[in-house]
Short mmCIF file of C-alpha atoms and ligand atoms in Angstrom, two decimals:
data_model
loop_
_atom_site.label_atom_id
_atom_site.label_comp_id
_atom_site.label_asym_id
_atom_site.label_seq_id
_atom_site.Cartn_x
_atom_site.Cartn_y
_atom_site.Cartn_z
CA MET A 1 -139.18 55.48 -40.44
CA GLU A 2 -137.29 53.35 -42.86
CA THR A 3 -134.94 55.92 -44.30
CA THR A 4 -132.77 56.41 -41.26
CA THR A 5 -132.66 52.94 -39.75
CA ASP A 6 -129.43 51.69 -41.29
CA ARG A 7 -127.63 54.92 -40.43
CA HIS A 8 -128.31 54.35 -36.78
CA ASP A 9 -126.76 50.93 -36.69
CA VAL A 10 -123.30 52.42 -36.48
CA ALA A 11 -121.65 52.61 -33.12
CA ILE A 12 -118.40 53.77 -31.62
CA GLU A 13 -117.46 52.53 -28.22
CA LEU A 14 -114.55 53.42 -25.96
CA ARG A 15 -113.63 50.98 -23.19
CA SER A 16 -111.52 52.01 -20.21
CA ILE A 17 -109.37 54.40 -22.20
CA SER A 18 -106.37 55.95 -20.48
CA PHE A 19 -104.20 58.44 -22.27
CA THR A 20 -101.34 60.72 -21.34
CA TYR A 21 -99.44 62.87 -23.86
CA PRO A 22 -95.79 61.78 -23.93
CA GLY A 23 -93.77 63.88 -21.51
CA HIS A 24 -96.83 65.05 -19.60
CA GLU A 25 -97.57 64.10 -16.04
CA HIS A 26 -101.31 64.46 -15.92
CA PRO A 27 -103.34 61.97 -17.90
CA VAL A 28 -105.92 63.49 -20.24
CA PHE A 29 -108.15 60.44 -19.72
CA ASP A 30 -108.09 57.97 -16.92
CA ASN A 31 -110.23 54.91 -17.48
CA LEU A 32 -112.83 56.62 -19.64
CA ASN A 33 -115.87 54.75 -20.95
CA PHE A 34 -118.20 55.97 -23.63
CA SER A 35 -120.52 54.65 -26.24
CA PHE A 36 -122.24 56.34 -29.14
CA HIS A 37 -125.04 54.68 -31.05
CA GLY A 38 -125.85 57.24 -33.68
CA GLY A 39 -128.01 60.32 -33.62
CA HIS A 40 -126.80 63.80 -32.75
CA MET A 41 -124.68 64.44 -29.72
CA GLY A 42 -123.02 67.54 -28.30
CA LEU A 43 -119.66 67.37 -26.55
CA ILE A 44 -118.73 70.18 -24.23
CA GLY A 45 -115.88 70.91 -21.85
CA ASP A 46 -113.42 73.57 -20.85
CA ASN A 47 -110.43 74.49 -22.98
CA GLY A 48 -107.83 71.80 -22.55
CA SER A 49 -110.25 69.25 -21.12
CA GLY A 50 -109.43 66.78 -23.90
CA LYS A 51 -112.28 67.03 -26.43
CA THR A 52 -110.03 67.15 -29.47
CA THR A 53 -107.86 64.38 -28.02
CA LEU A 54 -110.98 62.21 -27.59
CA PHE A 55 -111.86 62.61 -31.29
CA HIS A 56 -108.33 61.71 -32.30
CA ILE A 57 -108.44 58.56 -30.20
CA MET A 58 -111.78 57.55 -31.71
CA VAL A 59 -110.33 57.54 -35.22
CA GLY A 60 -106.95 56.10 -34.29
CA LEU A 61 -104.81 59.16 -34.97
CA LEU A 62 -103.76 58.84 -31.35
CA ARG A 63 -103.47 55.45 -29.65
CA PRO A 64 -104.51 55.12 -26.00
CA ASP A 65 -102.02 53.85 -23.43
CA SER A 66 -104.60 51.29 -22.43
CA GLY A 67 -108.20 50.48 -23.31
CA GLN A 68 -109.99 49.67 -26.53
CA VAL A 69 -111.79 51.43 -29.36
CA LEU A 70 -114.68 49.46 -30.85
CA PHE A 71 -116.44 50.22 -34.12
CA ASN A 72 -119.68 48.37 -34.77
CA GLY A 73 -118.73 45.92 -32.05
CA LYS A 74 -115.32 45.11 -33.46
CA VAL A 75 -112.13 45.96 -31.60
CA MET A 76 -109.91 48.28 -33.63
CA GLU A 77 -106.28 47.32 -33.23
CA THR A 78 -104.11 47.76 -36.29
CA GLU A 79 -103.65 50.72 -38.60
CA GLU A 80 -105.63 48.76 -41.23
CA ASP A 81 -108.59 48.50 -38.84
CA PHE A 82 -108.55 52.25 -38.39
CA THR A 83 -108.09 52.87 -42.11
CA LEU A 84 -111.32 50.98 -42.61
CA LEU A 85 -113.03 52.84 -39.77
CA ARG A 86 -112.05 56.17 -41.32
CA ARG A 87 -114.08 55.32 -44.40
CA HIS A 88 -117.13 55.47 -42.17
CA VAL A 89 -116.15 58.22 -39.77
CA GLY A 90 -115.31 61.69 -41.07
CA MET A 91 -113.74 64.44 -39.02
CA LEU A 92 -113.74 68.20 -39.37
CA PHE A 93 -110.56 69.41 -37.68
CA GLN A 94 -110.46 72.30 -35.26
CA ASN A 95 -108.08 74.16 -37.56
CA ALA A 96 -109.27 74.21 -41.17
CA ASP A 97 -105.84 75.33 -42.37
CA ASP A 98 -104.47 71.89 -41.57
CA GLN A 99 -107.19 70.12 -43.46
CA LEU A 100 -106.61 71.53 -46.92
CA PHE A 101 -103.49 70.47 -48.73
CA SER A 102 -104.20 70.32 -52.45
CA PRO A 103 -103.52 73.31 -54.67
CA SER A 104 -107.07 73.80 -55.87
CA VAL A 105 -110.38 73.48 -54.07
CA VAL A 106 -111.82 70.89 -56.44
CA GLU A 107 -108.72 68.69 -56.14
CA ASP A 108 -108.87 68.87 -52.39
CA ILE A 109 -112.49 67.79 -52.25
CA ALA A 110 -111.92 65.05 -54.84
CA PHE A 111 -108.97 63.63 -52.86
CA GLY A 112 -111.20 61.58 -50.52
CA PRO A 113 -113.53 60.15 -53.19
CA LEU A 114 -110.51 59.22 -55.34
CA ASN A 115 -108.99 57.36 -52.40
CA LEU A 116 -112.30 55.58 -51.93
CA GLY A 117 -111.90 54.25 -55.45
CA HIS A 118 -114.12 56.57 -57.49
CA SER A 119 -113.00 57.34 -61.03
CA PRO A 120 -111.64 60.85 -61.70
CA GLU A 121 -114.86 61.82 -63.52
CA GLU A 122 -117.04 60.66 -60.63
CA ALA A 123 -114.77 62.33 -58.10
CA ARG A 124 -114.99 65.66 -59.94
CA GLU A 125 -118.77 65.32 -60.11
CA ILE A 126 -118.99 64.57 -56.38
CA ALA A 127 -116.72 67.51 -55.62
CA MET A 128 -118.88 69.90 -57.62
CA THR A 129 -122.16 68.81 -56.02
CA THR A 130 -120.65 68.95 -52.54
CA LEU A 131 -119.35 72.46 -53.18
CA GLU A 132 -122.84 73.47 -54.15
CA ARG A 133 -124.24 71.94 -50.98
CA VAL A 134 -122.03 74.11 -48.80
CA GLY A 135 -122.96 77.14 -50.88
CA LEU A 136 -119.59 77.66 -52.56
CA GLN A 137 -120.43 77.03 -56.20
CA GLY A 138 -117.85 78.67 -58.45
CA TYR A 139 -115.02 78.13 -55.96
CA GLU A 140 -113.67 74.97 -57.62
CA ASP A 141 -110.55 76.52 -59.15
CA ARG A 142 -109.69 78.78 -56.23
CA ILE A 143 -106.38 78.18 -54.51
CA THR A 144 -106.97 76.67 -51.08
CA HIS A 145 -104.41 78.69 -49.16
CA HIS A 146 -105.78 81.96 -50.51
CA LEU A 147 -109.27 81.44 -49.07
CA SER A 148 -110.57 83.35 -46.07
CA GLY A 149 -110.85 81.58 -42.72
CA GLY A 150 -114.58 81.00 -43.07
CA GLU A 151 -114.32 79.81 -46.67
CA LYS A 152 -111.58 77.39 -45.63
CA ARG A 153 -113.84 75.92 -42.99
CA LEU A 154 -116.71 75.40 -45.42
CA VAL A 155 -114.36 73.81 -47.98
CA ALA A 156 -112.99 71.59 -45.20
CA LEU A 157 -116.56 70.55 -44.41
CA ALA A 158 -117.10 69.78 -48.09
CA THR A 159 -113.99 67.57 -48.14
CA VAL A 160 -115.48 65.54 -45.30
CA LEU A 161 -119.03 65.41 -46.67
CA ALA A 162 -117.74 64.28 -50.08
CA MET A 163 -116.71 60.98 -48.52
CA GLU A 164 -120.25 60.38 -47.25
CA PRO A 165 -119.24 59.17 -43.82
CA GLU A 166 -121.88 57.60 -41.58
CA ILE A 167 -120.60 59.42 -38.54
CA LEU A 168 -119.34 63.00 -38.58
CA LEU A 169 -117.04 64.29 -35.87
CA LEU A 170 -117.09 68.07 -35.89
CA ASP A 171 -114.52 69.96 -33.83
CA GLU A 172 -115.81 73.49 -33.23
CA PRO A 173 -117.28 73.94 -36.69
CA THR A 174 -118.55 77.48 -36.09
CA ASN A 175 -115.08 78.96 -35.52
CA ASP A 176 -114.30 81.71 -38.05
CA LEU A 177 -117.83 81.73 -39.45
CA ASP A 178 -119.90 84.88 -39.80
CA ASN A 179 -123.62 84.82 -39.11
CA ALA A 180 -124.66 83.95 -42.64
CA ALA A 181 -122.19 81.10 -42.95
CA ARG A 182 -123.08 79.87 -39.47
CA GLY A 183 -126.73 79.82 -40.50
CA ARG A 184 -125.85 77.89 -43.66
CA LEU A 185 -123.83 75.40 -41.62
CA LEU A 186 -126.77 74.94 -39.25
CA GLU A 187 -129.00 74.27 -42.23
CA ILE A 188 -126.58 71.78 -43.81
CA LEU A 189 -126.00 69.87 -40.60
CA GLY A 190 -129.70 69.87 -39.76
CA SER A 191 -130.53 68.34 -43.13
CA LEU A 192 -128.01 65.50 -42.90
CA ASP A 193 -129.19 62.03 -42.06
CA GLN A 194 -125.72 61.16 -40.80
CA SER A 195 -124.97 60.73 -37.14
CA LEU A 196 -122.82 63.40 -35.64
CA ILE A 197 -120.84 64.34 -32.58
CA LEU A 198 -120.34 68.04 -32.23
CA ILE A 199 -117.76 69.85 -30.12
CA SER A 200 -118.69 73.46 -29.62
CA HIS A 201 -118.55 76.31 -27.18
CA ASP A 202 -121.45 77.87 -29.08
CA TRP A 203 -124.41 76.92 -26.94
CA ASP A 204 -126.99 78.36 -29.23
CA PHE A 205 -125.61 76.39 -32.16
CA LEU A 206 -125.39 73.19 -30.12
CA SER A 207 -128.90 73.38 -28.76
CA ARG A 208 -130.34 73.80 -32.24
CA LEU A 209 -128.79 70.57 -33.45
CA THR A 210 -129.01 68.27 -30.51
CA SER A 211 -130.51 67.75 -27.11
CA THR A 212 -128.03 65.15 -25.89
CA PHE A 213 -124.94 66.57 -24.26
CA TYR A 214 -121.91 65.02 -22.71
CA ALA A 215 -119.40 67.03 -20.76
CA LEU A 216 -115.72 66.20 -20.31
CA GLU A 217 -114.76 66.82 -16.73
CA ASP A 218 -111.59 65.59 -15.05
CA GLY A 219 -110.94 62.98 -17.71
CA GLN A 220 -114.46 61.54 -17.53
CA LEU A 221 -117.50 61.92 -19.76
CA VAL A 222 -120.68 62.78 -17.95
CA ARG A 223 -124.13 63.17 -19.38
CA SER A 224 -125.21 66.70 -18.89
CA ASN A 225 -128.41 68.67 -18.90
CA GLN A 226 -126.79 72.04 -18.73
CA VAL A 227 -128.84 73.26 -21.64
CA SER A 228 -131.37 74.64 -19.20
CA ILE A 229 -128.92 76.85 -17.34
CA HIS A 230 -126.89 78.32 -20.16
CA GLN A 231 -126.23 81.99 -20.35
CA HIS A 232 -127.33 84.03 -23.33
CA GLN A 233 -124.97 86.73 -24.45
CA HIS A 234 -124.04 87.99 -27.89
CA VAL A 235 -123.24 90.97 -30.06
CA HIS A 236 -125.22 92.02 -33.10
CA PRO A 237 -126.05 95.16 -35.05
CA LEU A 238 -129.33 95.71 -33.26
CA GLY A 239 -127.77 95.39 -29.80
CA ASP A 240 -129.02 98.71 -28.51
CA ARG A 241 -132.53 98.44 -29.90
CA ARG A 242 -135.33 96.14 -28.95
CA HIS A 243 -135.21 92.93 -30.90
CA ILE A 244 -136.70 89.47 -30.99
CA HIS A 245 -134.73 86.25 -30.95
CA PRO A 246 -135.84 83.25 -32.96
CA PRO A 247 -136.98 80.51 -30.62
CA CYS A 248 -134.31 77.95 -29.77
CA MET B 1 -92.63 83.53 -51.73
CA ILE B 2 -92.35 81.06 -54.55
CA GLU B 3 -94.29 82.22 -57.52
CA GLU B 4 -94.92 80.08 -60.52
CA ARG B 5 -94.23 82.90 -62.93
CA PHE B 6 -94.14 80.90 -66.10
CA ALA B 7 -96.66 78.19 -65.28
CA LEU B 8 -99.62 79.90 -66.90
CA GLY B 9 -99.67 80.29 -70.64
CA SER B 10 -101.11 78.89 -73.79
CA SER B 11 -98.02 78.14 -75.85
CA LEU B 12 -97.45 74.72 -77.38
CA LEU B 13 -95.01 73.87 -74.63
CA HIS B 14 -97.49 74.83 -71.92
CA ARG B 15 -99.93 72.38 -73.40
CA THR B 16 -97.48 69.52 -73.71
CA ASP B 17 -97.73 66.56 -71.37
CA PRO B 18 -95.51 67.21 -68.30
CA SER B 19 -93.98 63.74 -68.44
CA VAL B 20 -92.69 64.39 -71.96
CA LYS B 21 -91.24 67.68 -70.81
CA ILE B 22 -89.58 66.03 -67.83
CA ILE B 23 -87.90 63.51 -70.12
CA GLY B 24 -86.81 66.22 -72.57
CA ALA B 25 -85.48 68.54 -69.87
CA THR B 26 -83.57 65.79 -68.07
CA VAL B 27 -81.92 64.38 -71.17
CA LEU B 28 -80.98 67.73 -72.72
CA ALA B 29 -79.72 69.19 -69.44
CA ILE B 30 -77.54 66.16 -68.73
CA ILE B 31 -75.98 66.09 -72.21
CA ILE B 32 -75.26 69.82 -72.14
CA ALA B 33 -73.80 69.51 -68.65
CA ILE B 34 -71.34 66.74 -69.47
CA SER B 35 -70.48 67.68 -73.03
CA GLN B 36 -66.84 68.78 -73.65
CA SER B 37 -67.42 70.15 -77.12
CA MET B 38 -67.91 73.87 -77.72
CA ALA B 39 -69.95 73.17 -80.85
CA ALA B 40 -72.34 70.94 -78.90
CA ILE B 41 -72.93 73.39 -76.08
CA LEU B 42 -73.47 76.23 -78.53
CA ILE B 43 -76.08 74.12 -80.28
CA GLY B 44 -77.50 73.41 -76.81
CA LEU B 45 -77.72 77.14 -76.16
CA GLY B 46 -79.46 77.55 -79.50
CA MET B 47 -81.96 74.85 -78.56
CA GLY B 48 -82.54 76.57 -75.22
CA ILE B 49 -83.27 79.86 -76.99
CA ALA B 50 -85.56 78.12 -79.46
CA LEU B 51 -87.50 76.42 -76.65
CA ALA B 52 -87.77 79.67 -74.72
CA LEU B 53 -89.19 81.34 -77.82
CA LEU B 54 -91.55 78.44 -78.38
CA ALA B 55 -92.77 78.74 -74.78
CA ARG B 56 -93.09 82.51 -75.26
CA LEU B 57 -91.31 83.20 -71.98
CA SER B 58 -91.45 86.83 -71.07
CA PRO B 59 -87.92 88.29 -71.14
CA ARG B 60 -88.74 90.56 -68.28
CA ALA B 61 -89.67 87.63 -66.04
CA LEU B 62 -86.60 85.70 -67.20
CA TRP B 63 -84.19 88.50 -66.42
CA PRO B 64 -83.93 87.97 -62.63
CA ARG B 65 -83.08 84.31 -63.20
CA PHE B 66 -80.29 85.19 -65.62
CA ALA B 67 -79.00 87.80 -63.21
CA ALA B 68 -78.83 85.23 -60.42
CA VAL B 69 -76.95 82.49 -62.30
CA ASN B 70 -74.65 84.90 -64.13
CA LEU B 71 -73.66 86.53 -60.90
CA PHE B 72 -72.29 83.14 -59.99
CA CYS B 73 -70.58 82.92 -63.40
CA LEU B 74 -69.10 86.37 -62.89
CA PHE B 75 -67.42 85.05 -59.79
CA LEU B 76 -65.87 82.29 -61.94
CA TRP B 77 -64.67 84.87 -64.46
CA VAL B 78 -62.88 86.69 -61.69
CA THR B 79 -61.17 83.66 -60.21
CA LEU B 80 -60.65 81.04 -62.92
CA PRO B 81 -58.49 83.08 -65.38
CA LEU B 82 -56.11 83.91 -62.55
CA THR B 83 -55.92 80.44 -61.06
CA GLY B 84 -56.30 78.25 -64.13
CA GLY B 85 -52.58 77.73 -64.61
CA GLY B 86 -50.96 76.52 -67.83
CA GLU B 87 -50.22 78.74 -70.82
CA ALA B 88 -50.80 82.47 -70.39
CA MET B 89 -52.92 84.44 -72.90
CA GLY B 90 -51.64 87.77 -71.73
CA HIS B 91 -51.14 89.86 -68.66
CA ILE B 92 -53.14 92.36 -66.65
CA TRP B 93 -50.99 94.36 -64.25
CA SER B 94 -48.39 91.66 -64.45
CA MET B 95 -50.86 88.92 -63.48
CA ALA B 96 -50.89 86.02 -65.91
CA ILE B 97 -54.26 85.29 -67.54
CA SER B 98 -54.59 81.57 -68.06
CA ARG B 99 -56.04 80.43 -71.38
CA LYS B 100 -57.37 77.26 -69.74
CA GLY B 101 -59.06 79.28 -67.04
CA VAL B 102 -60.75 81.59 -69.53
CA MET B 103 -61.97 78.69 -71.61
CA LEU B 104 -63.32 76.93 -68.53
CA ALA B 105 -65.21 80.03 -67.41
CA LEU B 106 -66.60 80.41 -70.94
CA TYR B 107 -67.77 76.79 -71.01
CA VAL B 108 -69.44 77.00 -67.64
CA THR B 109 -71.17 80.26 -68.54
CA ILE B 110 -72.61 78.95 -71.81
CA LYS B 111 -73.65 75.65 -70.25
CA THR B 112 -75.31 77.36 -67.31
CA ASN B 113 -77.35 79.67 -69.48
CA ALA B 114 -78.30 76.91 -71.91
CA ILE B 115 -79.50 74.65 -69.10
CA LEU B 116 -81.35 77.50 -67.46
CA LEU B 117 -83.22 78.16 -70.69
CA VAL B 118 -84.03 74.50 -71.28
CA LEU B 119 -85.29 73.93 -67.73
CA THR B 120 -87.31 77.13 -67.62
CA ALA B 121 -88.88 76.53 -71.01
CA LEU B 122 -89.74 72.91 -70.23
CA LEU B 123 -90.28 72.55 -66.49
CA ALA B 124 -91.38 75.98 -65.37
CA THR B 125 -94.17 75.99 -67.94
CA SER B 126 -96.19 73.52 -65.88
CA PRO B 127 -97.50 74.15 -62.37
CA VAL B 128 -95.50 72.14 -59.84
CA HIS B 129 -98.35 69.78 -59.11
CA HIS B 130 -98.56 68.86 -62.79
CA ILE B 131 -94.84 68.11 -62.78
CA GLY B 132 -95.45 65.88 -59.76
CA ARG B 133 -98.18 64.13 -61.67
CA GLY B 134 -95.86 63.71 -64.65
CA MET B 135 -93.23 62.18 -62.40
CA GLN B 136 -95.82 59.81 -61.00
CA ARG B 137 -96.84 58.79 -64.48
CA LEU B 138 -93.24 58.15 -65.46
CA GLY B 139 -92.97 55.73 -62.58
CA ILE B 140 -90.50 57.84 -60.61
CA SER B 141 -90.60 56.67 -56.99
CA THR B 142 -93.71 57.89 -55.18
CA LYS B 143 -91.56 58.96 -52.25
CA LEU B 144 -89.64 61.41 -54.45
CA THR B 145 -92.82 62.70 -56.02
CA LEU B 146 -94.45 63.20 -52.64
CA LEU B 147 -91.32 64.94 -51.42
CA LEU B 148 -91.42 67.38 -54.31
CA LEU B 149 -95.12 68.11 -54.03
CA THR B 150 -95.27 68.48 -50.28
CA SER B 151 -92.06 70.45 -49.90
CA TYR B 152 -93.21 72.84 -52.57
CA ARG B 153 -96.59 73.27 -50.91
CA TYR B 154 -95.14 73.63 -47.43
CA LEU B 155 -92.20 75.91 -48.19
CA ASN B 156 -94.83 78.58 -48.51
CA LEU B 157 -96.43 77.63 -45.23
CA ILE B 158 -93.10 77.53 -43.39
CA HIS B 159 -92.29 80.96 -44.76
CA GLN B 160 -95.68 82.25 -43.62
CA GLU B 161 -95.16 80.71 -40.21
CA PHE B 162 -91.84 82.52 -39.92
CA LYS B 163 -93.33 85.81 -41.05
CA ARG B 164 -96.15 85.44 -38.54
CA LEU B 165 -93.71 84.96 -35.69
CA GLN B 166 -91.55 87.81 -36.93
CA ARG B 167 -94.55 90.10 -37.05
CA ALA B 168 -95.52 89.09 -33.54
CA ALA B 169 -92.03 90.04 -32.39
CA GLU B 170 -92.13 93.35 -34.26
CA LEU B 171 -95.52 94.21 -32.81
CA ARG B 172 -93.89 94.00 -29.44
CA CYS B 173 -91.29 96.55 -30.50
CA PHE B 174 -88.53 94.13 -31.41
CA ASP B 175 -85.83 96.11 -33.16
CA PRO B 176 -83.02 93.99 -34.66
CA ARG B 177 -79.56 95.19 -33.65
CA THR B 178 -76.16 93.63 -33.33
CA ASN B 179 -76.50 92.34 -29.81
CA ILE B 180 -77.20 89.19 -27.84
CA HIS B 181 -80.87 89.99 -27.42
CA THR B 182 -81.28 90.12 -31.21
CA TYR B 183 -79.38 86.90 -31.79
CA ARG B 184 -81.33 85.12 -29.10
CA THR B 185 -84.64 86.36 -30.49
CA TYR B 186 -83.74 85.23 -33.99
CA SER B 187 -82.71 81.81 -32.78
CA TYR B 188 -86.05 81.50 -30.96
CA LEU B 189 -87.86 82.56 -34.13
CA VAL B 190 -86.04 80.03 -36.28
CA GLY B 191 -86.42 77.29 -33.68
CA MET B 192 -90.13 77.97 -33.25
CA THR B 193 -90.60 78.01 -37.01
CA PHE B 194 -89.16 74.51 -37.25
CA VAL B 195 -91.14 73.16 -34.31
CA ARG B 196 -94.38 74.64 -35.54
CA SER B 197 -93.83 73.51 -39.10
CA TRP B 198 -93.15 70.00 -37.89
CA GLU B 199 -96.29 69.94 -35.77
CA ARG B 200 -98.25 71.34 -38.62
CA SER B 201 -96.98 68.67 -40.99
CA ARG B 202 -98.19 66.05 -38.52
CA ARG B 203 -101.62 67.61 -38.38
CA VAL B 204 -101.81 67.75 -42.16
CA HIS B 205 -100.74 64.12 -42.36
CA ASN B 206 -103.54 63.28 -39.93
CA ALA B 207 -106.03 65.10 -42.11
CA MET B 208 -104.78 63.13 -45.10
CA LEU B 209 -105.12 59.85 -43.22
CA MET B 210 -108.70 60.77 -42.32
CA ARG B 211 -109.42 60.98 -46.02
CA GLY B 212 -108.03 57.63 -46.95
CA PHE B 213 -104.50 58.66 -47.96
CA ASN B 214 -102.49 55.53 -48.75
CA GLY B 215 -99.12 56.88 -49.82
CA THR B 216 -99.84 58.18 -53.31
CA PHE B 217 -101.65 61.24 -54.51
CA PRO B 218 -104.57 60.20 -56.67
CA VAL B 219 -104.76 62.09 -59.93
CA LEU B 220 -107.88 64.05 -60.77
CA ASP B 221 -106.59 65.19 -64.13
CA THR B 222 -107.90 63.00 -66.93
CA THR B 223 -105.90 64.37 -69.85
CA THR B 224 -104.29 61.63 -71.83
CA PHE B 225 -101.24 61.37 -73.96
CA ARG B 226 -101.96 63.01 -77.33
CA ARG B 227 -100.32 62.78 -80.69
CA ARG B 228 -98.72 66.19 -80.22
CA ASP B 229 -96.99 64.86 -77.10
CA LEU B 230 -95.55 62.05 -79.17
CA TYR B 231 -94.14 64.57 -81.68
CA PHE B 232 -92.49 66.46 -78.86
CA LEU B 233 -91.05 63.25 -77.47
CA LEU B 234 -89.57 62.51 -80.90
CA LEU B 235 -88.28 66.07 -81.20
CA PHE B 236 -86.53 65.86 -77.83
CA THR B 237 -85.03 62.48 -78.67
CA ALA B 238 -83.74 63.81 -82.00
CA SER B 239 -82.26 66.92 -80.36
CA ALA B 240 -80.57 64.78 -77.74
CA LEU B 241 -79.11 62.52 -80.43
CA VAL B 242 -77.82 65.51 -82.42
CA LEU B 243 -76.20 66.96 -79.31
CA ALA B 244 -74.62 63.66 -78.39
CA ALA B 245 -73.34 63.10 -81.93
CA VAL B 246 -71.85 66.61 -82.12
CA SER B 247 -70.19 66.21 -78.72
CA LEU B 248 -68.56 63.00 -79.78
CA THR B 249 -67.32 64.13 -83.19
CA TRP B 250 -66.15 67.73 -82.67
N1 LIG C 301 -99.81 67.48 -29.19
C1 LIG C 301 -99.89 67.63 -27.86
N2 LIG C 301 -98.82 67.37 -27.09
C2 LIG C 301 -98.86 67.51 -25.77
N3 LIG C 301 -99.96 67.89 -25.10
C3 LIG C 301 -101.06 68.18 -25.78
C4 LIG C 301 -101.09 68.06 -27.21
N4 LIG C 301 -102.32 68.41 -27.64
C5 LIG C 301 -103.02 68.72 -26.54
N5 LIG C 301 -102.28 68.59 -25.42
C6 LIG C 301 -102.73 68.81 -24.04
O1 LIG C 301 -103.77 67.88 -23.75
C7 LIG C 301 -104.86 68.50 -23.09
C8 LIG C 301 -106.15 68.30 -23.90
O2 LIG C 301 -106.03 68.99 -25.13
P1 LIG C 301 -107.20 69.04 -26.21
O3 LIG C 301 -106.67 69.71 -27.40
O4 LIG C 301 -107.75 67.69 -26.38
O5 LIG C 301 -108.26 69.98 -25.45
P2 LIG C 301 -109.66 70.53 -25.99
O6 LIG C 301 -110.70 70.10 -25.01
O7 LIG C 301 -109.88 70.18 -27.40
O8 LIG C 301 -109.44 72.10 -25.81
P3 LIG C 301 -110.02 73.33 -26.69
O9 LIG C 301 -111.40 73.60 -26.23
O10 LIG C 301 -109.10 74.45 -26.32
O11 LIG C 301 -109.92 72.95 -28.12
C9 LIG C 301 -104.46 69.95 -22.91
O12 LIG C 301 -104.01 70.11 -21.58
C10 LIG C 301 -103.34 70.18 -23.89
O13 LIG C 301 -102.42 71.08 -23.34
MG1 LIG C 302 -110.00 71.20 -29.13
#
């Protein structure tokens, strides 16, 4: 398969990372090691176990107290290193409200491509096609802070996709989404040839996108095969009638 | 909370390049503010009215703004004539009415209304982010521009944050009274609003960094300077010169 080979060359590596939030006693990570060589990966863990913090360390928004972050084999040290890394690694934040800051949807999506050096015309074009990809055509002139929670999340995804990162870090992307939007998200993510790391508490969603799972437990990442023992429980309109589930 | 009441419209002024309008508004407002000549500030008021008509500002939307600034002027009318000193124009209940004080109040009132009209007609007829863009294009420091754009955007968010907290308190049967419990609750609300807004601003900054933010807002808008903008620039320059000349001669 020639199409995907270059995508899978990218790698993020964490070497003996220790991190404690200032003013806290307990470290979030103590000597954590991890490497990611492309593909799809699920990241699970209890609330407060440090999943979001791990993402932020990977892209240099938080700096570890000790340890190194490597991107494609190169140690990331300065802010410039991370600025460069962020051109290749995109992140969907846990809270979509924080991710949108321009007045209109099209301006928000075009912000990344413009920073990457595209001309305004190209950036607008990219923004429009990306909007269409996430199924929000016609939303370009909407005001970002008047969107619904689910719409905000899809627009936030579009802002990340518009930069065409090689690695996508997704922090609980199914939050606030209804079934239709969740299905659309599944479809979009399934069709991407980018590598991705996915944080989610939504087992069903996770298991449809990936079969590799890591769990954060006590500040360490452990490979997990919990997919076989997960519990199935949900609410839907046919709950009291007999119904068939699509195979996972 | 902050509505851009006048930003949408199709008048000539709405379609003028924001940077031209920024120049015009700044120059006219400064000259009117420092001018000592009654003739000049009356002409300034006339220009303000003309611009407001040109921008087709709705009087009904303008009214609250006039009410606000003239309330302030009213306060001057109450105090200045009594405290202005100098020659007396007459007496009310044996209190001397100072001619200087009356004139001063009159000047301030005319100037205030003229400047209000000029600024509303020129600056309020563009959405704030276009004004920011105009400032950027004029080479005004990017820090100032960013400050304007982000504070505008986030005043709304801070207000929402406060309302959210206030609602949470009300849902738990908080009933404001004049007592310590009320004061303490309000101080918590205000404190939490600041903390949360600060944290939020950090998260937004992070999101911007993730998308390659390097200190300036890139501009998506591709409109260029047109001939009409040049005419307006000339018009503003001419008006400013007339005002300055009148101030200096009369
Ligand atoms: N800005 C912060 N300042 C101080 N402590 C923080 C901060 N953000 C997170 N923490 C703490 O660090 C720990 C890890 O938080 P993190 O947000 O990474 O967890 P998470 O695994 O993403 O949880 P969730 O599933 O709830 O999103 C938690 O105990 C949290 O209380
Ligand atoms: Mg999290």
